[in-house]
Amino acid sequence: MHADEINAAVRRVVDSGWYLQGEENRLFETEYAAYTGTRHCVGCGNGLDSLTLIFRAYIEMGVMSPGDEVIVPANTYIASILAITENGLRPVLVEPRPDTLQIDDSRIEQAVTQHTRAVMIVHLYGRCAYTLRIGDICRRHGLKLVEDNAQAHGCTFGDRRTGSLGSAAGHSFYPGKNLGALGDAGAVTTDDERLADTVRALGNYGSERKYVFGMRGRNSRLDELQAAVLRVKLRYLDADNAVRRRIAAFYIANIANPVLHLPSADYCRNSVHHIFPVMCARRDELQRYLADRGVQTMIHYPIPPHRQRCYSEWGGLSLPVTEKIHREELSIPLNQTMTRDEVERVAELLNAFE
C-alpha cells in the first residue's frame, strides 16, 4: 500500500546521500511526538532497543540501580523481559486478566516491594493496557510507568494515545506492525527532556558531542530510509486502524462457534487490532484445519517467558492464566489489506470448525 509515496520517499533519501541522523529522522521524530502527544521522540534501531535504552537511561540518571524490580505482565513477548534483565534489573511477573489479556491491575499492588522502581505495561495485541488504577498505583508508590507500545500504534485511552500515558514508552516499527518500516526500527517517546537526551546519547555510542563519550553507549539509531518510509505510513495510520476495527467488528458479529472464545465487543473498542486473538482448547487442531484450507494463522506466543530456556531459573513458577493463554491463543488474519471476500471466508471456516 502507498507504494508510489514510499518509493518517492526512498528515492529522496538515496538522492540526498544522507543516510543517518539527517532531516528525515528529525522530521519523523517531530511528527511522531506530535501524533502520540509527547514532547520528545527519539528514534532508535528497533523495539527491543527502545525499551532497553529507557531502563539504561534511568540507571544513568540515578533513578534505578541494578537489582531493582520492574513489574511486568507474565504473558508478553520476550523483548519486554529482555529489556529489563539486560540492565541488571529484576522482572516481577504478574498474571493477566483472562478477558482483556492485559496485566491484571488488581494484582499489581501486592507485587510492589521496597525494591520496585517501575511498572511496565504492554499493550499486547494492540489493546490498551493502561487503567486509572495502574496510574494511581504508580503515583502513590513513586514508580515509573513504562509502556511497551510495540503493538498498539494509534491506540487511545480517552483522548490520549498510547505512548503518552506513562513516564516513557518504547515503540517497535518492525514491518508487520500497524506502523511498520521496511526493516527494523524503533523509537522512545517521553515528556522527560533529560530522559530523552540520555536515550539519544546512549543510542549514539554514549556521545552527546562528536567523539566525546560520557557514557558507555551502543549503536542504535533510526536510519533515514526507515524514517522517510515511516513518515509516509504515519499519515495513513488512523485510516488503516479504522479498517482493522471494521474487520474485527465483522468477526465479532459473524463468528458464533461455541468451541471458540473471541474477544468481547468491549475489548475491541479499546484496540487497534495488531493481532486478533482467538482462544481454543484445540488450538493446534484448529490451526491445521485452517492451514489445510489455505488460511495462514500464527500463535502469539507458543511458550511464555517463564518457560523459556533462557530464563530457566523461573521454571518452578506457576502462572496458570498466562499458561492457558499461551496454550490456547491463535491469531487469525486481520489487516487493512484484506478484501471483504477474504474476511468472510475466514469467518465461514471458523464457524464450520467442529
Tab-separated table of C-alpha atoms in Angstrom:
chain	number	residue	atom	x	y	z
A	1	MET	CA	0.000	0.000	0.000
A	2	HIS	CA	1.055	3.622	-0.642
A	3	ALA	CA	3.787	2.261	-2.942
A	4	ASP	CA	4.240	5.401	-5.028
A	5	GLU	CA	4.732	7.622	-1.993
A	6	ILE	CA	7.065	5.136	-0.325
A	7	ASN	CA	9.146	4.772	-3.485
A	8	ALA	CA	9.383	8.545	-3.779
A	9	ALA	CA	10.476	8.820	-0.151
A	10	VAL	CA	13.176	6.182	-0.630
A	11	ARG	CA	14.440	7.896	-3.790
A	12	ARG	CA	14.547	11.204	-1.955
A	13	VAL	CA	16.832	9.728	0.708
A	14	VAL	CA	19.060	7.904	-1.757
A	15	ASP	CA	19.438	11.006	-3.889
A	16	SER	CA	20.287	13.110	-0.845
A	17	GLY	CA	23.305	10.974	0.044
A	18	TRP	CA	22.490	11.412	3.766
A	19	TYR	CA	21.553	8.119	5.447
A	20	LEU	CA	21.876	8.640	9.205
A	21	GLN	CA	20.875	11.375	11.642
A	22	GLY	CA	19.508	13.672	8.991
A	23	GLU	CA	16.400	15.635	8.128
A	24	GLU	CA	14.080	12.633	7.652
A	25	ASN	CA	14.878	11.414	11.136
A	26	ARG	CA	14.346	14.853	12.646
A	27	LEU	CA	11.022	15.278	10.864
A	28	PHE	CA	9.759	11.828	11.796
A	29	GLU	CA	10.655	12.378	15.440
A	30	THR	CA	8.795	15.693	15.409
A	31	GLU	CA	5.746	14.245	13.648
A	32	TYR	CA	5.551	11.101	15.766
A	33	ALA	CA	5.930	13.056	19.007
A	34	ALA	CA	3.046	15.273	17.885
A	35	TYR	CA	0.997	12.226	16.911
A	36	THR	CA	1.470	10.494	20.261
A	37	GLY	CA	1.058	13.721	22.208
A	38	THR	CA	4.514	13.748	23.797
A	39	ARG	CA	7.195	16.413	23.962
A	40	HIS	CA	10.010	14.171	22.735
A	41	CYS	CA	10.582	11.287	20.349
A	42	VAL	CA	13.992	9.647	19.887
A	43	GLY	CA	14.464	7.202	17.013
A	44	CYS	CA	16.473	4.033	17.573
A	45	GLY	CA	17.326	0.758	15.896
A	46	ASN	CA	14.405	-1.433	16.953
A	47	GLY	CA	11.733	-2.028	19.564
A	48	LEU	CA	13.912	-4.024	21.952
A	49	ASP	CA	16.498	-1.250	21.944
A	50	SER	CA	13.809	1.323	22.691
A	51	LEU	CA	12.881	-0.419	25.936
A	52	THR	CA	16.454	-1.321	26.822
A	53	LEU	CA	17.579	2.285	26.363
A	54	ILE	CA	14.792	3.575	28.612
A	55	PHE	CA	15.910	1.427	31.533
A	56	ARG	CA	19.582	2.080	30.848
A	57	ALA	CA	18.872	5.816	30.828
A	58	TYR	CA	17.097	5.605	34.166
A	59	ILE	CA	20.141	3.836	35.587
A	60	GLU	CA	22.493	6.501	34.181
A	61	MET	CA	20.217	9.166	35.687
A	62	GLY	CA	20.335	7.520	39.125
A	63	VAL	CA	16.615	6.742	39.104
A	64	MET	CA	17.229	2.981	39.112
A	65	SER	CA	20.074	0.663	40.045
A	66	PRO	CA	20.899	-2.902	39.044
A	67	GLY	CA	18.900	-5.261	41.254
A	68	ASP	CA	15.826	-3.031	41.348
A	69	GLU	CA	12.497	-4.592	40.403
A	70	VAL	CA	10.213	-3.907	37.451
A	71	ILE	CA	6.669	-5.287	37.478
A	72	VAL	CA	5.753	-6.679	34.047
A	73	PRO	CA	2.956	-8.844	32.612
A	74	ALA	CA	3.781	-12.547	32.541
A	75	ASN	CA	2.165	-13.089	29.123
A	76	THR	CA	4.303	-10.858	26.958
A	77	TYR	CA	6.779	-11.195	24.137
A	78	ILE	CA	10.297	-11.949	25.313
A	79	ALA	CA	11.580	-8.470	24.341
A	80	SER	CA	9.718	-6.888	27.267
A	81	ILE	CA	11.620	-9.154	29.660
A	82	LEU	CA	14.978	-8.934	27.881
A	83	ALA	CA	14.999	-5.133	28.174
A	84	ILE	CA	14.719	-5.460	31.949
A	85	THR	CA	17.254	-8.232	32.538
A	86	GLU	CA	19.814	-6.749	30.109
A	87	ASN	CA	20.077	-3.812	32.502
A	88	GLY	CA	20.579	-5.982	35.568
A	89	LEU	CA	17.051	-5.240	36.776
A	90	ARG	CA	14.701	-7.909	38.104
A	91	PRO	CA	11.397	-8.649	36.354
A	92	VAL	CA	8.460	-9.396	38.627
A	93	LEU	CA	5.877	-11.309	36.596
A	94	VAL	CA	2.200	-10.526	37.167
A	95	GLU	CA	-0.653	-12.540	35.667
A	96	PRO	CA	-3.019	-11.031	33.080
A	97	ARG	CA	-6.793	-10.826	33.138
A	98	PRO	CA	-8.399	-13.569	31.019
A	99	ASP	CA	-10.921	-11.159	29.466
A	100	THR	CA	-8.513	-8.411	28.399
A	101	LEU	CA	-5.274	-10.453	28.126
A	102	GLN	CA	-3.553	-7.420	29.708
A	103	ILE	CA	-1.797	-7.192	33.070
A	104	ASP	CA	-4.300	-7.624	35.917
A	105	ASP	CA	-4.317	-4.291	37.734
A	106	SER	CA	-5.834	-5.949	40.820
A	107	ARG	CA	-2.614	-7.976	41.255
A	108	ILE	CA	-0.056	-5.204	40.771
A	109	GLU	CA	-0.033	-3.574	44.181
A	110	GLN	CA	0.582	-6.842	46.025
A	111	ALA	CA	3.712	-7.279	43.877
A	112	VAL	CA	5.167	-3.888	44.920
A	113	THR	CA	8.113	-4.102	47.339
A	114	GLN	CA	10.712	-1.665	48.655
A	115	HIS	CA	12.829	-2.587	45.615
A	116	THR	CA	10.171	-1.823	42.979
A	117	ARG	CA	11.037	1.098	40.737
A	118	ALA	CA	8.733	0.721	37.751
A	119	VAL	CA	5.689	-0.934	36.236
A	120	MET	CA	5.883	-1.904	32.585
A	121	ILE	CA	2.556	-2.247	30.803
A	122	VAL	CA	2.449	-3.998	27.442
A	123	HIS	CA	-0.336	-3.005	25.060
A	124	LEU	CA	-0.465	-6.606	23.884
A	125	TYR	CA	-2.185	-7.450	20.586
A	126	GLY	CA	-2.975	-3.741	20.082
A	127	ARG	CA	-5.241	-3.295	23.127
A	128	CYS	CA	-4.592	-0.515	25.634
A	129	ALA	CA	-3.299	-1.991	28.893
A	130	TYR	CA	-3.450	1.246	30.885
A	131	THR	CA	-6.056	1.710	33.596
A	132	LEU	CA	-6.659	4.531	36.060
A	133	ARG	CA	-5.848	2.078	38.825
A	134	ILE	CA	-2.389	1.451	37.364
A	135	GLY	CA	-1.748	5.167	37.120
A	136	ASP	CA	-2.823	5.637	40.736
A	137	ILE	CA	-0.569	2.808	41.969
A	138	CYS	CA	2.433	4.331	40.225
A	139	ARG	CA	1.735	7.783	41.643
A	140	ARG	CA	1.219	6.579	45.213
A	141	HIS	CA	4.335	4.419	45.218
A	142	GLY	CA	6.530	6.797	43.219
A	143	LEU	CA	7.031	4.304	40.378
A	144	LYS	CA	7.924	4.967	36.765
A	145	LEU	CA	5.307	3.747	34.308
A	146	VAL	CA	6.946	2.382	31.149
A	147	GLU	CA	4.806	1.474	28.144
A	148	ASP	CA	5.725	-1.254	25.699
A	149	ASN	CA	3.857	0.175	22.719
A	150	ALA	CA	5.292	-2.175	20.109
A	151	GLN	CA	1.850	-3.442	19.073
A	152	ALA	CA	-0.504	-0.508	19.631
A	153	HIS	CA	0.417	2.442	17.416
A	154	GLY	CA	-2.574	4.783	17.341
A	155	CYS	CA	-4.436	3.178	20.229
A	156	THR	CA	-6.098	5.549	22.696
A	157	PHE	CA	-7.146	5.818	26.321
A	158	GLY	CA	-9.792	8.516	26.443
A	159	ASP	CA	-8.355	11.425	24.460
A	160	ARG	CA	-4.715	10.334	24.896
A	161	ARG	CA	-2.707	7.943	22.771
A	162	THR	CA	-0.670	5.035	23.983
A	163	GLY	CA	2.935	6.108	24.118
A	164	SER	CA	1.967	9.189	26.149
A	165	LEU	CA	0.296	7.543	29.148
A	166	GLY	CA	3.364	6.874	31.280
A	167	SER	CA	6.837	8.151	32.055
A	168	ALA	CA	8.269	6.782	28.805
A	169	ALA	CA	7.309	4.390	26.032
A	170	GLY	CA	9.151	2.081	23.680
A	171	HIS	CA	7.878	1.593	20.120
A	172	SER	CA	8.714	-1.028	17.513
A	173	PHE	CA	8.273	-0.353	13.804
A	174	TYR	CA	9.010	-3.901	12.672
A	175	PRO	CA	7.486	-4.356	9.185
A	176	GLY	CA	4.459	-6.306	10.418
A	177	LYS	CA	3.362	-3.659	12.949
A	178	ASN	CA	0.420	-1.304	12.433
A	179	LEU	CA	3.047	1.356	11.736
A	180	GLY	CA	5.772	-0.676	10.064
A	181	ALA	CA	9.060	0.259	8.427
A	182	LEU	CA	10.836	-1.685	5.675
A	183	GLY	CA	13.171	-3.221	8.241
A	184	ASP	CA	13.935	-2.909	11.929
A	185	ALA	CA	13.233	0.465	13.519
A	186	GLY	CA	12.098	1.822	16.872
A	187	ALA	CA	11.598	4.921	18.991
A	188	VAL	CA	11.228	6.216	22.536
A	189	THR	CA	8.578	8.800	23.412
A	190	THR	CA	8.500	10.774	26.644
A	191	ASP	CA	7.780	14.188	28.151
A	192	ASP	CA	11.018	13.974	30.179
A	193	GLU	CA	13.669	16.057	28.409
A	194	ARG	CA	16.539	14.661	30.457
A	195	LEU	CA	15.460	11.110	29.725
A	196	ALA	CA	15.153	11.873	26.002
A	197	ASP	CA	18.627	13.430	25.905
A	198	THR	CA	20.111	10.462	27.778
A	199	VAL	CA	18.422	7.929	25.489
A	200	ARG	CA	19.656	9.796	22.424
A	201	ALA	CA	23.231	9.853	23.697
A	202	LEU	CA	23.173	6.198	24.736
A	203	GLY	CA	21.957	5.177	21.279
A	204	ASN	CA	24.830	7.122	19.736
A	205	TYR	CA	27.658	5.263	21.491
A	206	GLY	CA	27.116	7.292	24.664
A	207	SER	CA	28.094	10.519	22.922
A	208	GLU	CA	26.403	13.877	23.368
A	209	ARG	CA	29.154	15.590	21.344
A	210	LYS	CA	31.100	14.057	18.465
A	211	TYR	CA	33.992	11.880	19.684
A	212	VAL	CA	33.273	12.722	23.337
A	213	PHE	CA	31.768	9.806	25.282
A	214	GLY	CA	30.247	10.448	28.685
A	215	MET	CA	28.550	7.049	28.904
A	216	ARG	CA	29.200	3.537	27.658
A	217	GLY	CA	26.525	3.512	24.982
A	218	ARG	CA	25.616	1.441	21.959
A	219	ASN	CA	24.874	1.966	18.286
A	220	SER	CA	21.090	2.144	17.953
A	221	ARG	CA	19.922	4.776	15.504
A	222	LEU	CA	16.917	5.104	13.220
A	223	ASP	CA	18.233	5.382	9.680
A	224	GLU	CA	16.992	7.928	7.167
A	225	LEU	CA	15.368	5.389	4.835
A	226	GLN	CA	13.201	3.946	7.582
A	227	ALA	CA	12.331	7.392	8.922
A	228	ALA	CA	11.209	8.518	5.468
A	229	VAL	CA	9.034	5.424	4.993
A	230	LEU	CA	7.508	5.820	8.455
A	231	ARG	CA	6.654	9.444	7.696
A	232	VAL	CA	4.555	8.261	4.733
A	233	LYS	CA	2.844	5.474	6.655
A	234	LEU	CA	2.129	7.655	9.681
A	235	ARG	CA	-0.187	9.788	7.559
A	236	TYR	CA	-2.383	6.745	6.929
A	237	LEU	CA	-2.175	5.079	10.342
A	238	ASP	CA	-5.558	6.184	11.689
A	239	ALA	CA	-7.328	5.211	8.470
A	240	ASP	CA	-5.578	1.818	8.432
A	241	ASN	CA	-6.536	1.223	12.064
A	242	ALA	CA	-10.149	2.070	11.243
A	243	VAL	CA	-10.161	-0.725	8.634
A	244	ARG	CA	-8.747	-3.117	11.201
A	245	ARG	CA	-11.534	-2.168	13.602
A	246	ARG	CA	-14.193	-2.813	10.963
A	247	ILE	CA	-12.808	-6.272	10.260
A	248	ALA	CA	-12.702	-7.060	13.981
A	249	ALA	CA	-16.314	-5.911	14.355
A	250	PHE	CA	-17.301	-8.194	11.468
A	251	TYR	CA	-15.611	-11.155	13.152
A	252	ILE	CA	-17.339	-10.429	16.458
A	253	ALA	CA	-20.741	-10.142	14.780
A	254	ASN	CA	-20.419	-13.145	12.482
A	255	ILE	CA	-18.342	-15.823	14.207
A	256	ALA	CA	-20.521	-17.846	16.540
A	257	ASN	CA	-18.791	-21.153	17.165
A	258	PRO	CA	-19.095	-22.332	20.792
A	259	VAL	CA	-15.683	-24.030	20.728
A	260	LEU	CA	-14.025	-20.659	20.117
A	261	HIS	CA	-13.619	-17.770	22.531
A	262	LEU	CA	-13.364	-14.419	20.744
A	263	PRO	CA	-12.523	-11.017	22.165
A	264	SER	CA	-15.547	-9.160	23.509
A	265	ALA	CA	-17.064	-6.071	21.922
A	266	ASP	CA	-15.712	-4.090	24.890
A	267	TYR	CA	-12.222	-5.461	24.242
A	268	CYS	CA	-12.454	-4.397	20.611
A	269	ARG	CA	-13.476	-0.817	21.421
A	270	ASN	CA	-10.108	-0.302	23.105
A	271	SER	CA	-7.886	-1.932	20.477
A	272	VAL	CA	-6.183	-1.178	17.168
A	273	HIS	CA	-6.070	-4.933	16.462
A	274	HIS	CA	-2.446	-5.580	15.697
A	275	ILE	CA	-3.452	-9.154	16.460
A	276	PHE	CA	-6.943	-10.684	16.615
A	277	PRO	CA	-6.595	-13.468	19.203
A	278	VAL	CA	-8.985	-16.423	19.260
A	279	MET	CA	-8.829	-18.877	22.158
A	280	CYS	CA	-9.478	-22.541	21.515
A	281	ALA	CA	-8.764	-25.567	23.710
A	282	ARG	CA	-7.994	-27.448	20.478
A	283	ARG	CA	-5.782	-24.679	19.135
A	284	ASP	CA	-3.295	-26.835	17.225
A	285	GLU	CA	-6.092	-28.788	15.557
A	286	LEU	CA	-7.796	-25.513	14.592
A	287	GLN	CA	-4.570	-24.176	13.103
A	288	ARG	CA	-4.111	-27.308	10.975
A	289	TYR	CA	-7.747	-27.138	9.841
A	290	LEU	CA	-7.344	-23.558	8.649
A	291	ALA	CA	-3.952	-24.219	7.021
A	292	ASP	CA	-5.439	-27.131	5.046
A	293	ARG	CA	-7.967	-24.658	3.661
A	294	GLY	CA	-5.425	-22.021	2.715
A	295	VAL	CA	-5.744	-19.712	5.734
A	296	GLN	CA	-2.496	-18.744	7.423
A	297	THR	CA	-2.516	-18.164	11.181
A	298	MET	CA	0.086	-17.559	13.868
A	299	ILE	CA	0.450	-18.287	17.568
A	300	HIS	CA	1.322	-15.307	19.793
A	301	TYR	CA	3.096	-16.869	21.618
A	302	PRO	CA	3.574	-20.641	21.965
A	303	ILE	CA	5.900	-20.512	25.002
A	304	PRO	CA	5.536	-17.935	27.800
A	305	PRO	CA	8.689	-16.166	29.030
A	306	HIS	CA	8.864	-18.099	32.300
A	307	ARG	CA	9.009	-21.373	30.361
A	308	GLN	CA	11.797	-20.264	28.007
A	309	ARG	CA	15.191	-21.948	28.442
A	310	CYS	CA	16.949	-18.571	28.677
A	311	TYR	CA	15.002	-17.956	31.906
A	312	SER	CA	15.307	-21.463	33.307
A	313	GLU	CA	15.529	-20.015	36.827
A	314	TRP	CA	11.785	-19.363	36.592
A	315	GLY	CA	10.963	-22.967	35.721
A	316	GLY	CA	9.233	-23.533	39.036
A	317	LEU	CA	6.811	-20.629	38.651
A	318	SER	CA	3.123	-21.446	38.363
A	319	LEU	CA	1.262	-18.870	36.267
A	320	PRO	CA	-1.913	-20.689	35.214
A	321	VAL	CA	-3.692	-17.775	33.495
A	322	THR	CA	-0.635	-16.999	31.383
A	323	GLU	CA	-0.038	-20.652	30.581
A	324	LYS	CA	-3.645	-21.142	29.447
A	325	ILE	CA	-3.439	-18.127	27.128
A	326	HIS	CA	-0.207	-19.354	25.570
A	327	ARG	CA	-1.683	-22.837	25.217
A	328	GLU	CA	-4.911	-21.720	23.506
A	329	GLU	CA	-4.206	-18.477	21.589
A	330	LEU	CA	-4.418	-18.435	17.779
A	331	SER	CA	-4.111	-15.220	15.742
A	332	ILE	CA	-6.448	-15.216	12.754
A	333	PRO	CA	-5.925	-12.984	9.689
A	334	LEU	CA	-6.665	-9.298	10.227
A	335	ASN	CA	-5.037	-6.382	8.443
A	336	GLN	CA	-6.063	-3.396	6.392
A	337	THR	CA	-5.204	-5.059	3.046
A	338	MET	CA	-7.787	-7.867	3.379
A	339	THR	CA	-10.717	-7.994	0.974
A	340	ARG	CA	-14.323	-8.498	2.049
A	341	ASP	CA	-14.299	-11.978	0.481
A	342	GLU	CA	-11.198	-12.939	2.463
A	343	VAL	CA	-12.720	-11.764	5.728
A	344	GLU	CA	-15.980	-13.607	5.057
A	345	ARG	CA	-14.077	-16.772	4.132
A	346	VAL	CA	-12.203	-16.755	7.456
A	347	ALA	CA	-15.471	-16.323	9.384
A	348	GLU	CA	-17.180	-19.113	7.437
A	349	LEU	CA	-14.335	-21.540	8.093
A	350	LEU	CA	-14.235	-20.729	11.804
A	351	ASN	CA	-17.984	-21.281	12.092
A	352	ALA	CA	-17.649	-24.638	10.317
A	353	PHE	CA	-14.907	-25.939	12.620
A	354	GLU	CA	-16.157	-28.823	14.757
